[in-house]
């Protein structure tokens, strides 16, 4: 495969909690490994509630506490994203269903997966929505995304090397 073509999109509902955090953690890992020229990443929401908004202040605080800078403005998923990105990772089953409902999604279904399909410790396949939760819930989301993006990067690097 052509490594320069690897584009990964993280998708949640509002694009202010889970998916911008996944993007920020993954972006840091890409930078730390010097892979910025080979892997492109972005995030979006299936809903339009927070288009143009910064991530939730609790997400920003949690990311900072974990040494991750987060810099994103909310945007809504568009069906063109299915063409542009190579891998589209949904945070939960509800968002996965909504991605599959986009026009022409059936042509791209091989690219659409759950984020936690990369989590070795997954007792559920969902990244829980922390929006109505506590600081501890935000930290739990961070730890899930940290593990999942680590395994995701390893899987992409394996494909580069094969
Ligand atoms: P996210 O969390 O999907 O992880 O960004 C949410 C953010 C906002 C809302 C729900 C979930 N909301 O209802 O506004």
PDB file of C-alpha atoms and ligand atoms in Angstrom:
ATOM      1  CA  UNK A   1       0.000   0.000   0.000  1.00  0.00           C
ATOM      2  CA  UNK A   2       0.991   3.622  -0.429  1.00  0.00           C
ATOM      3  CA  UNK A   3       1.716   4.941   3.076  1.00  0.00           C
ATOM      4  CA  UNK A   4       1.027   8.541   2.068  1.00  0.00           C
ATOM      5  CA  UNK A   5      -2.602   7.625   1.474  1.00  0.00           C
ATOM      6  CA  UNK A   6      -3.454   6.666   5.046  1.00  0.00           C
ATOM      7  CA  UNK A   7      -6.139   9.015   6.300  1.00  0.00           C
ATOM      8  CA  UNK A   8      -7.957   8.227   9.532  1.00  0.00           C
ATOM      9  CA  UNK A   9     -11.198   9.879  10.674  1.00  0.00           C
ATOM     10  CA  UNK A  10     -12.566   9.534  14.231  1.00  0.00           C
ATOM     11  CA  UNK A  11     -16.320   9.957  14.621  1.00  0.00           C
ATOM     12  CA  UNK A  12     -18.496  10.548  17.690  1.00  0.00           C
ATOM     13  CA  UNK A  13     -21.818  12.323  18.211  1.00  0.00           C
ATOM     14  CA  UNK A  14     -20.945  15.931  19.098  1.00  0.00           C
ATOM     15  CA  UNK A  15     -17.253  16.107  18.089  1.00  0.00           C
ATOM     16  CA  UNK A  16     -16.375  17.868  21.350  1.00  0.00           C
ATOM     17  CA  UNK A  17     -15.478  14.962  23.684  1.00  0.00           C
ATOM     18  CA  UNK A  18     -14.425  11.542  22.338  1.00  0.00           C
ATOM     19  CA  UNK A  19     -13.427  11.994  18.698  1.00  0.00           C
ATOM     20  CA  UNK A  20     -11.342  15.202  19.064  1.00  0.00           C
ATOM     21  CA  UNK A  21      -9.533  13.514  21.960  1.00  0.00           C
ATOM     22  CA  UNK A  22      -8.886  10.397  19.846  1.00  0.00           C
ATOM     23  CA  UNK A  23      -7.581  12.657  17.082  1.00  0.00           C
ATOM     24  CA  UNK A  24      -5.304  14.578  19.497  1.00  0.00           C
ATOM     25  CA  UNK A  25      -3.853  11.429  21.103  1.00  0.00           C
ATOM     26  CA  UNK A  26      -3.322   9.816  17.690  1.00  0.00           C
ATOM     27  CA  UNK A  27      -1.777  13.022  16.283  1.00  0.00           C
ATOM     28  CA  UNK A  28       0.726  13.089  19.171  1.00  0.00           C
ATOM     29  CA  UNK A  29       1.687   9.451  18.533  1.00  0.00           C
ATOM     30  CA  UNK A  30       2.103  10.172  14.801  1.00  0.00           C
ATOM     31  CA  UNK A  31       4.335  13.181  15.620  1.00  0.00           C
ATOM     32  CA  UNK A  32       6.381  11.263  18.198  1.00  0.00           C
ATOM     33  CA  UNK A  33       7.116   8.600  15.555  1.00  0.00           C
ATOM     34  CA  UNK A  34       7.860  11.156  12.816  1.00  0.00           C
ATOM     35  CA  UNK A  35       5.003   9.851  10.669  1.00  0.00           C
ATOM     36  CA  UNK A  36       3.275  13.192   9.971  1.00  0.00           C
ATOM     37  CA  UNK A  37       3.962  12.877   6.232  1.00  0.00           C
ATOM     38  CA  UNK A  38       2.368   9.427   6.083  1.00  0.00           C
ATOM     39  CA  UNK A  39      -0.713   9.514   8.296  1.00  0.00           C
ATOM     40  CA  UNK A  40      -3.376  12.199   8.216  1.00  0.00           C
ATOM     41  CA  UNK A  41      -6.055  12.395  10.889  1.00  0.00           C
ATOM     42  CA  UNK A  42      -9.210  14.364  11.618  1.00  0.00           C
ATOM     43  CA  UNK A  43     -12.402  14.014  13.647  1.00  0.00           C
ATOM     44  CA  UNK A  44     -16.067  14.920  13.275  1.00  0.00           C
ATOM     45  CA  UNK A  45     -19.514  14.357  14.753  1.00  0.00           C
ATOM     46  CA  UNK A  46     -22.569  12.670  13.298  1.00  0.00           C
ATOM     47  CA  UNK A  47     -24.681  15.513  14.819  1.00  0.00           C
ATOM     48  CA  UNK A  48     -24.426  19.224  14.056  1.00  0.00           C
ATOM     49  CA  UNK A  49     -24.871  20.470  17.654  1.00  0.00           C
ATOM     50  CA  UNK A  50     -21.305  21.730  18.045  1.00  0.00           C
ATOM     51  CA  UNK A  51     -20.190  22.765  14.568  1.00  0.00           C
ATOM     52  CA  UNK A  52     -17.432  25.388  14.968  1.00  0.00           C
ATOM     53  CA  UNK A  53     -17.093  24.768  18.723  1.00  0.00           C
ATOM     54  CA  UNK A  54     -13.884  24.050  20.627  1.00  0.00           C
ATOM     55  CA  UNK A  55     -13.699  20.719  22.445  1.00  0.00           C
ATOM     56  CA  UNK A  56     -15.568  20.487  25.756  1.00  0.00           C
ATOM     57  CA  UNK A  57     -13.545  22.235  28.534  1.00  0.00           C
ATOM     58  CA  UNK A  58     -13.499  18.944  30.490  1.00  0.00           C
ATOM     59  CA  UNK A  59     -11.935  17.201  27.476  1.00  0.00           C
ATOM     60  CA  UNK A  60      -9.320  19.952  27.137  1.00  0.00           C
ATOM     61  CA  UNK A  61      -8.490  19.725  30.861  1.00  0.00           C
ATOM     62  CA  UNK A  62      -8.273  15.938  30.797  1.00  0.00           C
ATOM     63  CA  UNK A  63      -6.080  15.955  27.680  1.00  0.00           C
ATOM     64  CA  UNK A  64      -3.745  18.532  29.282  1.00  0.00           C
ATOM     65  CA  UNK A  65      -3.504  16.473  32.477  1.00  0.00           C
ATOM     66  CA  UNK A  66      -2.419  13.559  30.300  1.00  0.00           C
ATOM     67  CA  UNK A  67       0.139  15.632  28.359  1.00  0.00           C
ATOM     68  CA  UNK A  68      -1.881  15.878  25.141  1.00  0.00           C
ATOM     69  CA  UNK A  69      -2.570  19.182  23.363  1.00  0.00           C
ATOM     70  CA  UNK A  70      -5.975  19.339  21.721  1.00  0.00           C
ATOM     71  CA  UNK A  71      -6.726  21.758  18.914  1.00  0.00           C
ATOM     72  CA  UNK A  72      -9.879  21.191  16.899  1.00  0.00           C
ATOM     73  CA  UNK A  73     -13.115  22.911  15.918  1.00  0.00           C
ATOM     74  CA  UNK A  74     -16.273  20.832  15.689  1.00  0.00           C
ATOM     75  CA  UNK A  75     -17.533  19.762  12.306  1.00  0.00           C
ATOM     76  CA  UNK A  76     -20.239  17.414  11.111  1.00  0.00           C
ATOM     77  CA  UNK A  77     -19.602  14.205   9.193  1.00  0.00           C
ATOM     78  CA  UNK A  78     -20.242  14.570   5.451  1.00  0.00           C
ATOM     79  CA  UNK A  79     -20.721  11.746   2.974  1.00  0.00           C
ATOM     80  CA  UNK A  80     -17.632  12.956   1.084  1.00  0.00           C
ATOM     81  CA  UNK A  81     -15.624  11.879   4.148  1.00  0.00           C
ATOM     82  CA  UNK A  82     -16.332   8.278   3.162  1.00  0.00           C
ATOM     83  CA  UNK A  83     -14.503   8.856  -0.117  1.00  0.00           C
ATOM     84  CA  UNK A  84     -11.636  10.923   1.309  1.00  0.00           C
ATOM     85  CA  UNK A  85     -10.675   8.809   4.337  1.00  0.00           C
ATOM     86  CA  UNK A  86      -9.189   5.299   4.337  1.00  0.00           C
ATOM     87  CA  UNK A  87     -10.401   4.382   7.790  1.00  0.00           C
ATOM     88  CA  UNK A  88     -13.453   5.750   9.608  1.00  0.00           C
ATOM     89  CA  UNK A  89     -13.641   4.837  13.284  1.00  0.00           C
ATOM     90  CA  UNK A  90     -16.919   5.214  15.187  1.00  0.00           C
ATOM     91  CA  UNK A  91     -16.907   5.638  18.948  1.00  0.00           C
ATOM     92  CA  UNK A  92     -20.088   3.616  19.482  1.00  0.00           C
ATOM     93  CA  UNK A  93     -22.727   1.508  17.771  1.00  0.00           C
ATOM     94  CA  UNK A  94     -25.148   4.408  17.354  1.00  0.00           C
ATOM     95  CA  UNK A  95     -22.573   6.498  15.480  1.00  0.00           C
ATOM     96  CA  UNK A  96     -21.566   3.422  13.475  1.00  0.00           C
ATOM     97  CA  UNK A  97     -25.192   3.010  12.347  1.00  0.00           C
ATOM     98  CA  UNK A  98     -25.386   6.688  11.385  1.00  0.00           C
ATOM     99  CA  UNK A  99     -22.198   6.448   9.319  1.00  0.00           C
ATOM    100  CA  UNK A 100     -23.628   3.427   7.478  1.00  0.00           C
ATOM    101  CA  UNK A 101     -26.761   5.490   6.695  1.00  0.00           C
ATOM    102  CA  UNK A 102     -24.815   8.076   4.634  1.00  0.00           C
ATOM    103  CA  UNK A 103     -25.347   8.077   0.859  1.00  0.00           C
ATOM    104  CA  UNK A 104     -23.215   5.406  -0.861  1.00  0.00           C
ATOM    105  CA  UNK A 105     -21.938   4.075   2.485  1.00  0.00           C
ATOM    106  CA  UNK A 106     -22.286   0.486   1.237  1.00  0.00           C
ATOM    107  CA  UNK A 107     -19.464   1.184  -1.251  1.00  0.00           C
ATOM    108  CA  UNK A 108     -17.170   2.125   1.636  1.00  0.00           C
ATOM    109  CA  UNK A 109     -18.274  -0.298   4.349  1.00  0.00           C
ATOM    110  CA  UNK A 110     -14.837  -1.994   4.429  1.00  0.00           C
ATOM    111  CA  UNK A 111     -13.390   1.295   5.790  1.00  0.00           C
ATOM    112  CA  UNK A 112     -15.930   1.763   8.597  1.00  0.00           C
ATOM    113  CA  UNK A 113     -15.154   0.186  11.978  1.00  0.00           C
ATOM    114  CA  UNK A 114     -15.638   0.634  15.694  1.00  0.00           C
ATOM    115  CA  UNK A 115     -12.773   2.391  17.502  1.00  0.00           C
ATOM    116  CA  UNK A 116     -12.668  -0.349  20.113  1.00  0.00           C
ATOM    117  CA  UNK A 117     -12.021  -3.026  17.536  1.00  0.00           C
ATOM    118  CA  UNK A 118      -8.433  -1.853  18.234  1.00  0.00           C
ATOM    119  CA  UNK A 119      -8.761  -2.148  22.030  1.00  0.00           C
ATOM    120  CA  UNK A 120      -7.363  -5.388  23.385  1.00  0.00           C
ATOM    121  CA  UNK A 121      -9.059  -4.880  26.762  1.00  0.00           C
ATOM    122  CA  UNK A 122     -12.524  -4.169  25.377  1.00  0.00           C
ATOM    123  CA  UNK A 123     -15.275  -5.579  27.609  1.00  0.00           C
ATOM    124  CA  UNK A 124     -17.694  -3.632  25.417  1.00  0.00           C
ATOM    125  CA  UNK A 125     -17.197  -2.394  21.861  1.00  0.00           C
ATOM    126  CA  UNK A 126     -18.229   1.160  22.750  1.00  0.00           C
ATOM    127  CA  UNK A 127     -16.252   4.190  23.930  1.00  0.00           C
ATOM    128  CA  UNK A 128     -18.734   5.477  26.553  1.00  0.00           C
ATOM    129  CA  UNK A 129     -20.101   8.979  26.041  1.00  0.00           C
ATOM    130  CA  UNK A 130     -18.690  11.091  28.940  1.00  0.00           C
ATOM    131  CA  UNK A 131     -20.829  14.202  28.194  1.00  0.00           C
ATOM    132  CA  UNK A 132     -23.115  13.704  31.222  1.00  0.00           C
ATOM    133  CA  UNK A 133     -20.365  12.024  33.242  1.00  0.00           C
ATOM    134  CA  UNK A 134     -17.693  12.811  35.813  1.00  0.00           C
ATOM    135  CA  UNK A 135     -13.979  13.614  35.606  1.00  0.00           C
ATOM    136  CA  UNK A 136     -13.377   9.912  36.170  1.00  0.00           C
ATOM    137  CA  UNK A 137     -15.479   9.110  33.092  1.00  0.00           C
ATOM    138  CA  UNK A 138     -13.336  11.478  31.009  1.00  0.00           C
ATOM    139  CA  UNK A 139     -10.210   9.728  32.317  1.00  0.00           C
ATOM    140  CA  UNK A 140     -11.691   6.327  31.447  1.00  0.00           C
ATOM    141  CA  UNK A 141     -12.321   7.585  27.893  1.00  0.00           C
ATOM    142  CA  UNK A 142      -8.727   8.835  27.719  1.00  0.00           C
ATOM    143  CA  UNK A 143      -7.360   5.426  28.736  1.00  0.00           C
ATOM    144  CA  UNK A 144      -9.545   3.574  26.210  1.00  0.00           C
ATOM    145  CA  UNK A 145      -8.459   5.940  23.436  1.00  0.00           C
ATOM    146  CA  UNK A 146      -4.806   5.782  24.459  1.00  0.00           C
ATOM    147  CA  UNK A 147      -4.814   1.957  24.139  1.00  0.00           C
ATOM    148  CA  UNK A 148      -6.929   1.890  20.990  1.00  0.00           C
ATOM    149  CA  UNK A 149      -4.886   4.497  19.097  1.00  0.00           C
ATOM    150  CA  UNK A 150      -1.640   2.760  20.112  1.00  0.00           C
ATOM    151  CA  UNK A 151      -2.884  -0.493  18.556  1.00  0.00           C
ATOM    152  CA  UNK A 152      -4.289   1.375  15.562  1.00  0.00           C
ATOM    153  CA  UNK A 153      -0.903   2.974  14.863  1.00  0.00           C
ATOM    154  CA  UNK A 154       0.842  -0.389  15.204  1.00  0.00           C
ATOM    155  CA  UNK A 155      -1.626  -1.929  12.718  1.00  0.00           C
ATOM    156  CA  UNK A 156      -1.035   0.886  10.201  1.00  0.00           C
ATOM    157  CA  UNK A 157       2.751   0.612  10.602  1.00  0.00           C
ATOM    158  CA  UNK A 158       2.525  -3.133  10.027  1.00  0.00           C
ATOM    159  CA  UNK A 159       0.760  -2.451   6.738  1.00  0.00           C
ATOM    160  CA  UNK A 160       3.516   0.050   5.778  1.00  0.00           C
ATOM    161  CA  UNK A 161       6.103  -2.672   6.386  1.00  0.00           C
ATOM    162  CA  UNK A 162       4.311  -5.455   4.528  1.00  0.00           C
TER     163      UNK A 162
HETATM  164  P1  LIG B   1     -19.116  13.379  22.040  1.00  0.00           P
HETATM  165  O1  LIG B   1     -20.002  13.757  23.334  1.00  0.00           O
HETATM  166  O2  LIG B   1     -20.060  12.701  21.073  1.00  0.00           O
HETATM  167  O3  LIG B   1     -18.086  12.440  22.585  1.00  0.00           O
HETATM  168  O4  LIG B   1     -18.551  14.682  21.519  1.00  0.00           O
HETATM  169  C1  LIG B   1     -21.163  14.513  23.259  1.00  0.00           C
HETATM  170  C2  LIG B   1     -21.090  15.873  23.100  1.00  0.00           C
HETATM  171  C3  LIG B   1     -22.250  16.631  23.054  1.00  0.00           C
HETATM  172  C4  LIG B   1     -23.468  16.022  23.175  1.00  0.00           C
HETATM  173  C5  LIG B   1     -23.555  14.636  23.325  1.00  0.00           C
HETATM  174  C6  LIG B   1     -22.385  13.891  23.360  1.00  0.00           C
HETATM  175  N1  LIG B   1     -24.663  16.807  23.149  1.00  0.00           N
HETATM  176  O5  LIG B   1     -25.751  16.239  23.340  1.00  0.00           O
HETATM  177  O6  LIG B   1     -24.574  18.030  22.932  1.00  0.00           O
END
